[in-house]
Coordinates of C-alpha atoms and ligand atoms in Angstrom, one line a residue:
M231 CA -30.4 181.3 -81.0
T232 CA -29.6 178.2 -83.0
D233 CA -28.8 175.7 -80.3
L234 CA -30.8 173.6 -78.0
R235 CA -29.6 175.1 -74.7
S236 CA -30.8 178.6 -75.6
W237 CA -34.1 177.1 -76.8
L238 CA -34.4 175.3 -73.4
E239 CA -33.8 178.5 -71.5
K240 CA -36.5 180.3 -73.4
V241 CA -39.0 177.6 -72.9
E242 CA -38.1 177.5 -69.2
S243 CA -38.7 181.2 -69.0
F244 CA -42.3 180.9 -70.1
G245 CA -43.0 177.9 -67.9
E246 CA -43.3 175.1 -70.4
L247 CA -40.3 173.0 -69.3
R248 CA -40.6 170.4 -66.6
H249 CA -37.6 168.6 -65.2
V250 CA -38.0 164.9 -64.5
L251 CA -35.3 163.3 -62.3
G252 CA -34.5 159.6 -61.8
A253 CA -36.6 157.8 -64.5
H254 CA -35.3 154.6 -66.0
W255 CA -34.3 154.5 -69.7
D256 CA -36.0 151.1 -70.2
T257 CA -39.6 152.0 -71.0
E258 CA -40.2 154.2 -67.8
L259 CA -39.0 157.4 -69.5
G260 CA -41.0 156.6 -72.7
A261 CA -44.1 155.9 -70.6
I262 CA -43.8 159.2 -68.7
A263 CA -43.5 161.0 -72.1
E264 CA -46.5 159.1 -73.5
L265 CA -48.7 160.0 -70.5
S266 CA -47.7 163.6 -70.9
Y267 CA -48.7 163.9 -74.5
R268 CA -52.3 162.9 -73.4
T269 CA -52.6 165.8 -71.0
P270 CA -54.5 168.9 -72.1
E271 CA -51.4 171.1 -72.0
P272 CA -48.4 168.8 -72.5
K273 CA -45.1 170.3 -71.3
A274 CA -41.6 169.7 -72.7
L275 CA -39.9 167.2 -70.4
L276 CA -36.2 167.3 -69.6
F277 CA -35.1 163.9 -68.2
D278 CA -32.0 164.0 -66.0
D279 CA -30.4 161.7 -63.5
I280 CA -31.5 158.9 -65.6
D281 CA -31.2 155.6 -63.9
G282 CA -27.7 154.1 -64.4
Y283 CA -26.3 157.3 -66.0
A284 CA -24.2 160.0 -64.3
T285 CA -24.3 162.2 -67.4
G286 CA -26.6 162.6 -70.4
R287 CA -30.2 163.9 -70.6
V288 CA -33.2 163.3 -72.8
L289 CA -35.8 165.9 -74.0
T290 CA -39.3 165.0 -75.1
G291 CA -42.3 166.9 -76.2
S292 CA -40.3 169.7 -77.7
T293 CA -42.8 170.9 -80.3
G294 CA -46.0 169.8 -78.6
S295 CA -47.6 173.2 -77.9
A296 CA -48.4 176.3 -79.9
R297 CA -46.0 178.4 -77.9
R298 CA -43.1 176.0 -78.3
L299 CA -43.8 175.4 -81.9
G300 CA -44.2 179.2 -82.5
L301 CA -40.8 179.7 -80.7
T302 CA -39.2 176.9 -82.8
L303 CA -40.4 178.4 -86.0
G304 CA -39.5 182.0 -85.1
L305 CA -43.1 183.0 -85.3
G306 CA -43.4 184.2 -81.7
D307 CA -43.7 182.4 -78.4
D308 CA -47.0 183.8 -77.2
L309 CA -49.3 182.4 -79.9
D310 CA -52.3 180.0 -79.4
D311 CA -53.2 177.2 -81.8
A312 CA -55.1 179.3 -84.2
A313 CA -52.5 182.1 -84.3
V314 CA -49.7 179.6 -85.1
V315 CA -51.7 178.2 -88.0
A316 CA -52.5 181.8 -89.2
A317 CA -48.9 182.9 -88.8
L318 CA -47.7 179.9 -90.8
R319 CA -49.9 180.5 -93.8
G320 CA -47.7 181.0 -96.9
K321 CA -44.5 180.6 -94.9
P322 CA -43.3 177.3 -96.2
S323 CA -43.0 178.5 -99.8
V324 CA -41.2 181.7 -98.6
W325 CA -38.8 179.6 -96.6
A326 CA -38.2 177.3 -99.6
A327 CA -37.6 180.3 -101.8
T328 CA -35.2 182.0 -99.4
A329 CA -33.3 178.9 -98.1
R330 CA -30.4 179.5 -100.4
D331 CA -30.0 183.0 -99.0
H332 CA -29.1 181.4 -95.7
P333 CA -26.0 179.1 -96.5
T334 CA -24.5 177.5 -93.5
E335 CA -21.6 179.3 -91.9
T336 CA -18.5 177.2 -91.3
V337 CA -16.9 177.6 -87.8
T338 CA -14.0 175.9 -86.2
S339 CA -14.9 175.9 -82.6
S340 CA -18.0 174.6 -80.7
P341 CA -18.7 173.0 -77.3
L342 CA -19.5 170.0 -79.4
L343 CA -15.8 169.5 -79.7
D344 CA -15.3 169.2 -75.9
N345 CA -15.5 165.4 -76.2
V346 CA -14.3 163.6 -79.3
V347 CA -14.4 159.9 -79.3
E348 CA -12.6 158.0 -82.1
G349 CA -13.9 155.0 -84.1
R350 CA -13.7 151.8 -82.1
D351 CA -14.0 153.6 -78.8
V352 CA -17.4 154.8 -79.7
D353 CA -20.2 153.5 -77.4
L354 CA -23.6 155.1 -78.1
L355 CA -24.9 153.4 -75.0
S356 CA -22.6 155.6 -72.9
L357 CA -25.6 157.9 -73.3
P358 CA -29.0 157.2 -71.7
V359 CA -30.6 156.0 -75.0
P360 CA -34.2 155.0 -74.2
R361 CA -36.1 151.9 -75.0
W362 CA -39.2 153.8 -75.7
H363 CA -42.1 151.2 -76.0
A364 CA -42.3 147.8 -74.3
E365 CA -42.2 145.9 -77.6
D366 CA -39.5 147.8 -79.3
G367 CA -36.7 145.6 -80.6
G368 CA -34.0 147.7 -79.0
R369 CA -32.9 151.2 -77.8
F370 CA -33.6 153.9 -80.4
I371 CA -31.1 156.8 -80.3
G372 CA -32.5 158.3 -83.4
T373 CA -36.0 159.7 -83.0
G374 CA -35.6 163.4 -83.2
C375 CA -32.3 163.1 -85.0
L376 CA -31.0 164.8 -88.2
V377 CA -29.3 162.5 -90.7
I378 CA -27.2 164.5 -93.1
T379 CA -26.2 163.1 -96.5
T380 CA -25.1 164.5 -99.8
D381 CA -25.7 163.6 -103.5
P382 CA -22.5 162.4 -104.9
E383 CA -23.1 164.3 -108.2
T384 CA -25.0 167.5 -107.4
K385 CA -23.4 167.8 -103.9
D386 CA -26.8 168.8 -102.6
I387 CA -27.1 168.4 -98.8
N388 CA -30.1 166.7 -97.3
G389 CA -31.1 166.5 -93.6
G390 CA -33.8 163.9 -92.8
C391 CA -35.2 162.4 -89.6
Y392 CA -35.1 158.7 -89.8
R393 CA -35.3 156.3 -86.8
M394 CA -32.0 154.8 -85.6
E395 CA -31.6 151.8 -83.4
V396 CA -28.3 151.2 -81.5
V397 CA -26.7 147.9 -82.6
E398 CA -23.4 146.1 -82.2
D399 CA -23.2 146.7 -78.5
G400 CA -23.2 150.5 -79.0
R401 CA -20.6 150.7 -81.7
S402 CA -23.2 151.3 -84.5
A403 CA -26.8 152.3 -85.2
T404 CA -29.1 151.4 -88.1
I405 CA -30.7 154.1 -90.2
A406 CA -34.2 153.2 -91.5
A407 CA -34.9 155.7 -94.2
V408 CA -37.8 154.6 -96.4
P409 CA -36.9 154.2 -100.1
G410 CA -37.9 157.3 -101.9
K411 CA -37.0 159.6 -99.0
H412 CA -34.2 162.0 -100.0
G413 CA -31.6 160.6 -97.6
A414 CA -32.3 157.1 -98.9
Q415 CA -31.9 158.3 -102.5
H416 CA -28.6 159.9 -101.7
V417 CA -27.3 156.8 -100.1
R418 CA -28.5 154.7 -103.0
R419 CA -26.6 156.9 -105.4
W420 CA -23.3 156.4 -103.6
F421 CA -23.9 152.6 -103.5
D422 CA -24.7 152.6 -107.3
R423 CA -21.2 154.2 -107.9
G424 CA -19.7 151.3 -105.8
E425 CA -18.8 153.8 -103.0
K426 CA -19.6 154.1 -99.3
A427 CA -22.1 156.8 -98.4
P428 CA -20.8 159.5 -96.1
V429 CA -23.3 160.4 -93.3
V430 CA -23.4 162.8 -90.3
V431 CA -26.1 162.4 -87.7
S432 CA -26.9 165.0 -85.0
F433 CA -28.9 163.6 -82.0
G434 CA -29.6 166.9 -80.0
H435 CA -30.2 170.2 -81.6
H436 CA -32.6 173.2 -81.8
P437 CA -36.0 171.6 -82.6
V438 CA -36.2 173.6 -85.8
L439 CA -34.0 170.8 -87.2
L440 CA -36.5 168.2 -86.0
V441 CA -39.2 170.2 -87.9
T442 CA -37.2 170.6 -91.1
G443 CA -35.7 167.0 -91.0
G444 CA -39.0 165.5 -90.2
T445 CA -41.3 167.1 -92.8
E446 CA -41.2 167.1 -96.6
V447 CA -38.9 170.0 -97.4
P448 CA -38.9 170.2 -101.3
T449 CA -36.2 168.1 -103.1
G450 CA -32.8 169.8 -103.6
I451 CA -33.2 172.2 -100.7
S452 CA -30.9 171.7 -97.7
E453 CA -32.8 171.4 -94.5
L454 CA -30.0 173.3 -92.8
E455 CA -30.5 176.2 -95.1
Y456 CA -34.3 175.9 -94.8
A457 CA -33.8 176.1 -91.1
G458 CA -31.7 179.2 -91.5
A459 CA -34.5 180.8 -93.5
I460 CA -37.0 179.9 -90.7
L461 CA -34.8 181.4 -88.0
G462 CA -33.5 184.3 -90.2
E463 CA -29.9 183.3 -89.3
R464 CA -27.3 181.3 -91.0
L465 CA -26.7 178.0 -89.2
P466 CA -23.1 177.5 -87.9
V467 CA -21.6 174.2 -88.8
L468 CA -18.4 172.3 -88.2
I469 CA -16.9 170.3 -91.1
G470 CA -16.6 166.6 -90.3
E471 CA -12.9 165.6 -90.8
H472 CA -13.8 162.2 -92.1
T473 CA -16.8 162.9 -94.3
G474 CA -16.5 166.5 -95.2
L475 CA -20.2 166.9 -94.3
P476 CA -21.6 169.8 -92.2
I477 CA -22.2 169.1 -88.5
P478 CA -24.6 171.5 -86.8
A479 CA -22.2 173.3 -84.4
G480 CA -25.0 173.9 -81.9
S481 CA -25.5 170.1 -81.7
E482 CA -25.3 168.3 -78.3
V483 CA -24.2 164.9 -79.8
A484 CA -23.1 164.0 -83.4
I485 CA -21.5 161.2 -85.2
E486 CA -19.9 160.9 -88.6
G487 CA -19.2 157.8 -90.7
W488 CA -20.3 155.8 -93.6
L489 CA -23.0 153.4 -94.8
S490 CA -22.1 150.6 -97.1
P491 CA -24.4 148.1 -98.9
D492 CA -22.8 145.1 -97.1
H493 CA -23.0 146.5 -93.6
L494 CA -26.4 145.6 -92.3
A495 CA -27.9 144.8 -88.9
D496 CA -31.4 143.8 -87.9
E497 CA -33.5 146.6 -86.5
G498 CA -37.1 147.0 -85.1
P499 CA -39.9 146.6 -84.4
F500 CA -40.6 150.1 -83.2
G501 CA -43.8 151.7 -82.0
E502 CA -44.6 153.9 -84.9
W503 CA -46.7 157.0 -85.8
T504 CA -49.5 154.8 -87.2
G505 CA -50.1 153.8 -83.6
Y506 CA -48.8 150.3 -84.2
Y507 CA -45.5 148.4 -84.0
S508 CA -43.7 148.2 -87.3
G509 CA -43.7 144.5 -88.3
R510 CA -40.9 142.1 -87.8
R511 CA -37.2 142.7 -87.2
R512 CA -35.5 143.5 -90.5
P513 CA -32.1 144.2 -91.8
A514 CA -31.2 147.9 -92.4
P515 CA -27.9 149.7 -93.2
A516 CA -25.7 150.2 -90.1
L517 CA -23.3 153.0 -89.7
E518 CA -19.5 152.5 -89.6
I519 CA -18.8 155.3 -87.1
A520 CA -15.6 157.2 -87.6
R521 CA -16.1 159.6 -84.8
M522 CA -18.5 160.7 -82.1
Y523 CA -18.6 164.3 -80.7
H524 CA -20.5 165.4 -77.7
R525 CA -20.9 168.3 -75.3
D526 CA -20.6 167.8 -71.6
D527 CA -23.8 166.3 -70.1
P528 CA -25.4 166.3 -73.6
V529 CA -29.2 166.4 -74.2
L530 CA -30.6 163.8 -76.7
L531 CA -33.6 165.2 -78.6
G532 CA -36.3 162.5 -78.2
A533 CA -39.3 162.4 -80.5
P534 CA -40.9 158.9 -80.0
P535 CA -43.9 158.2 -82.2
G536 CA -46.9 156.2 -81.1
K537 CA -50.7 156.2 -81.2
P538 CA -51.6 159.8 -81.8
P539 CA -51.3 162.2 -80.1
H540 CA -47.6 161.4 -79.8
D541 CA -44.4 163.4 -79.5
Y542 CA -44.4 165.3 -82.7
S543 CA -48.0 164.7 -84.1
Y544 CA -49.0 168.4 -83.3
M545 CA -46.0 169.7 -85.2
R546 CA -46.5 167.4 -88.1
T547 CA -50.2 168.3 -88.4
V548 CA -49.6 172.0 -88.3
M549 CA -46.5 171.9 -90.6
K550 CA -47.9 169.5 -93.2
S551 CA -51.2 171.4 -93.3
A552 CA -49.4 174.6 -94.1
M553 CA -47.1 172.9 -96.7
I554 CA -50.1 171.1 -98.4
E555 CA -52.1 174.4 -98.7
D556 CA -49.0 176.2 -100.0
A557 CA -48.3 173.6 -102.6
L558 CA -51.9 173.6 -103.9
V559 CA -51.8 177.4 -104.2
A560 CA -48.4 177.2 -105.8
A561 CA -49.7 174.7 -108.4
G562 CA -52.1 177.4 -109.5
V563 CA -55.4 175.8 -108.3
P564 CA -57.9 178.5 -107.5
G565 CA -60.2 178.8 -104.6
V566 CA -58.2 176.7 -102.0
R567 CA -59.3 177.9 -98.6
G568 CA -57.5 175.5 -96.2
A569 CA -56.0 172.1 -95.7
W570 CA -55.7 170.0 -92.6
A571 CA -53.6 166.8 -92.2
H572 CA -55.5 165.5 -89.1
E573 CA -53.5 164.4 -86.1
A574 CA -55.6 161.3 -85.7
G575 CA -54.2 160.1 -89.0
G576 CA -50.7 160.8 -88.0
G577 CA -50.7 164.0 -90.2
R578 CA -50.5 161.7 -93.2
L579 CA -53.4 159.2 -93.5
F580 CA -56.4 161.6 -93.4
I581 CA -56.2 165.0 -95.1
A582 CA -59.1 167.4 -95.5
V583 CA -59.1 170.4 -98.0
S584 CA -61.6 173.1 -98.4
V585 CA -62.3 174.8 -101.7
E586 CA -64.6 177.3 -103.1
T587 CA -65.6 175.3 -106.2
R588 CA -65.6 177.4 -109.3
Y589 CA -66.0 174.9 -112.2
A590 CA -67.2 171.4 -112.9
G591 CA -64.4 169.0 -111.9
H592 CA -62.6 171.5 -109.7
S593 CA -63.1 169.5 -106.4
T594 CA -61.9 166.3 -108.1
Q595 CA -58.8 168.1 -109.3
V596 CA -58.1 169.4 -105.8
G597 CA -58.6 165.9 -104.3
H598 CA -56.4 164.0 -106.8
L599 CA -53.7 166.7 -106.7
T600 CA -53.6 166.7 -102.9
A601 CA -53.3 162.9 -102.8
Q602 CA -50.1 163.0 -104.9
L603 CA -48.4 166.2 -103.8
P604 CA -44.8 165.5 -102.7
A605 CA -45.9 167.0 -99.3
A606 CA -48.7 164.4 -99.0
A607 CA -48.1 161.4 -101.2
Y608 CA -46.3 159.1 -98.7
M609 CA -48.8 157.0 -96.8
N610 CA -51.8 159.1 -97.5
R611 CA -55.1 157.0 -97.3
F612 CA -58.0 159.5 -97.4
V613 CA -58.3 162.9 -98.9
V614 CA -61.7 164.6 -98.3
V615 CA -62.5 167.7 -100.2
V616 CA -65.1 170.0 -98.6
D617 CA -66.8 173.3 -99.4
D618 CA -65.4 176.5 -98.0
D619 CA -68.1 176.7 -95.4
I620 CA -66.6 173.7 -93.6
D621 CA -63.8 174.1 -91.0
V622 CA -61.2 171.6 -92.3
A623 CA -59.6 171.3 -88.9
N624 CA -62.9 170.3 -87.2
L625 CA -63.4 166.6 -87.7
D626 CA -67.1 166.8 -86.8
E627 CA -67.7 169.3 -89.6
V628 CA -65.7 167.2 -92.1
V629 CA -67.6 164.1 -91.1
W630 CA -70.9 166.0 -91.4
A631 CA -69.9 167.1 -94.9
M632 CA -69.0 163.6 -95.9
S633 CA -72.2 162.3 -94.5
T634 CA -74.5 164.8 -96.3
R635 CA -72.7 166.0 -99.5
C636 CA -71.2 162.8 -100.7
D637 CA -72.7 160.0 -102.7
P638 CA -70.2 157.1 -102.2
V639 CA -71.0 155.4 -105.5
R640 CA -70.3 158.6 -107.5
D641 CA -68.1 160.7 -105.2
I642 CA -65.3 158.4 -103.9
D643 CA -62.5 157.5 -106.3
V644 CA -60.1 154.8 -105.2
V645 CA -56.6 154.8 -106.6
G646 CA -54.3 151.8 -106.1
G647 CA -50.5 151.3 -106.5
T648 CA -49.7 154.5 -104.5
W649 CA -46.7 155.2 -102.2
G650 CA -47.1 153.2 -99.0
S651 CA -44.8 151.8 -96.4
K652 CA -43.8 148.8 -94.6
L653 CA -45.1 150.6 -91.5
D654 CA -48.7 150.2 -92.8
P655 CA -50.6 147.9 -90.4
M656 CA -52.8 147.0 -93.4
L657 CA -49.9 145.7 -95.5
V658 CA -49.6 141.9 -95.7
E659 CA -46.2 140.7 -94.6
G660 CA -43.9 140.3 -97.6
A661 CA -46.2 142.3 -100.0
P662 CA -44.6 145.2 -101.9
P663 CA -45.2 148.5 -99.9
Y664 CA -47.9 150.0 -102.1
N665 CA -51.1 151.3 -100.6
S666 CA -54.4 152.6 -102.0
R667 CA -56.2 155.8 -101.3
A668 CA -59.7 157.2 -101.4
V669 CA -60.4 160.7 -102.7
V670 CA -63.7 161.7 -101.3
D671 CA -65.6 164.5 -102.9
A672 CA -67.7 165.9 -100.0
T673 CA -68.6 169.2 -101.8
R674 CA -72.0 170.0 -102.9
P675 CA -72.4 168.7 -106.5
Y676 CA -71.2 171.6 -108.7
D677 CA -74.3 171.4 -111.0
R678 CA -76.7 171.4 -108.1
R679 CA -75.1 174.3 -106.1
A680 CA -78.1 176.7 -106.7
T681 CA -80.7 174.1 -105.7
F682 CA -78.8 172.1 -103.0
P683 CA -80.9 172.2 -99.7
K684 CA -79.9 175.1 -97.5
V685 CA -78.0 174.4 -94.3
S686 CA -80.5 174.8 -91.4
T687 CA -78.5 177.0 -89.1
G688 CA -79.3 180.7 -88.6
D689 CA -77.8 183.4 -90.7
P690 CA -74.4 184.2 -89.1
A691 CA -75.2 188.0 -88.9
Y692 CA -78.6 187.3 -87.3
L693 CA -77.0 184.8 -84.8
R694 CA -74.5 187.5 -83.9
S695 CA -77.2 190.0 -83.2
V696 CA -79.1 187.4 -81.1
M697 CA -76.0 186.6 -79.2
A698 CA -75.5 190.3 -78.4
K699 CA -79.0 190.8 -77.3
W700 CA -79.1 187.6 -75.1
A701 CA -75.5 187.7 -73.9
D702 CA -76.5 186.8 -70.4
V703 CA -77.9 183.4 -71.6
F704 CA -74.4 182.5 -72.9
S705 CA -72.1 183.9 -70.2
Ligands
FMN292 C1 -39.4 161.8 -85.2 C2 -39.5 161.4 -86.6 C3 -39.1 160.1 -87.0 C4 -39.2 159.7 -88.3 N1 -38.8 158.4 -88.7 C5 -38.7 158.1 -90.0 C6 -38.1 156.9 -90.4 O1 -37.7 156.0 -89.6 N2 -38.0 156.6 -91.7 C7 -38.4 157.4 -92.6 O2 -38.2 157.2 -93.9 N3 -39.0 158.6 -92.3 C8 -39.1 158.9 -91.0 N4 -39.7 160.1 -90.6 C9 -40.3 161.0 -91.7 C10 -39.2 161.8 -92.4 O3 -38.4 162.4 -91.5 C11 -39.9 162.7 -93.3 O4 -40.5 162.0 -94.4 C12 -38.8 163.7 -94.0 O5 -39.5 164.5 -95.0 C13 -37.7 162.9 -94.6 O6 -36.8 163.8 -95.2 P1 -36.5 163.8 -96.7 O7 -37.7 164.1 -97.4 O8 -35.4 164.8 -96.8 O9 -36.0 162.4 -97.0 C14 -39.7 160.6 -89.3 C15 -40.1 161.9 -89.0 C16 -40.0 162.2 -87.6 C17 -40.5 163.6 -87.2

């Protein structure tokens, strides 16, 4: 089960797929999706009969529930929120360690080859590419996409999810990978050699590729192999004739071509995961497309960001929390009990970590390490370290700990010159994309643990016995 259609069938079978007919690609589809994310149990939406388009469909909300995320990650399709988080604990490091045991499997046939469009005949707007938000600068075909690149020297393959706007009347699309992201580093290395960078992009695939492409899989590990480790299956790929790069054979739509340093086009603004539009229109590398491949009536995998909760904020929070916790444990720090990259901070800006403190300086170590982990460094703003009696996923508890166990003068460290982004609404136009971050120690002071005032709730065992005795009061 490595393609989108079998994933859709499964989701339909447990009642979490809704068909939406007749929406318009120009903001209406995006608005329906946005309204859906705000419902208590958002469904996956499959848009069909899109206004002005006889063929082509768009999927949104793919990873927005525990059942769909559990299915996508091969953890089980009957889990609730807590069970998905529990099932994920420790998995990212296992997947990273076993990725290379799941090399892609080259195949020569696939429904993706049913329609092959060469070079200048390519028109990305022959598909119902949405303009997602009212103030977007254009139509973004790349939201849930996978941009596949390679390192010219090591030949490592990377798959990253970077936004892509259709430009040049449908003949090209920009790729807005932030400098420092693995895909951007690959492209830079080709340019430094004076060569064009070969690129493949898939626009509709099993959402596991949205998860692996859209979260910080460790450097040097192919997201295609990592996805294979997640699913316990080698991913079938075609080999692009022009670029030699792997193309997921289960893809609905894919393109291959090249980026070059002198082929740029203006892109943006775009409604981003921070909850704000991304500044002014700016130049970004635009693809010279050699070939486009698509299935009949293909499905574009949409994952539009916005003010949280948005399309992939649930997935990002759950995945990044697991990755951060794993990375802290792998770094050898003792006592780490949990990490949560809160959805309200887009899964990046506000991270809480709980620790059973064991020595003076322990909580500071955990806080500063977390703020700079590869899984967390980009666009982090606050790390809050709490004791292990605090539920890191519960904002009320985290705020209570900050309010009662933290002396701001002593317990908040501010670090500047850190990895920010042009997406940051706090960045002044034209300034270099640094940010700063606060590491908040909201644990009881280590040297006062024995004498720190006791929490004034009942003893848990006593409360349980009272609950049992007075069950009818709480029924
Ligand atoms: C739907 C979606 C859109 C994203 N858009 C961008 C983007 O436009 N630019 C970017 O640098 N990262 C973007 N990201 C975040 C990257 O995908 C993420 O940082 C990922 O780890 C990058 O892969 P890499 O580490 O292999 O470079 C997006 C993530 C998702 C899920």
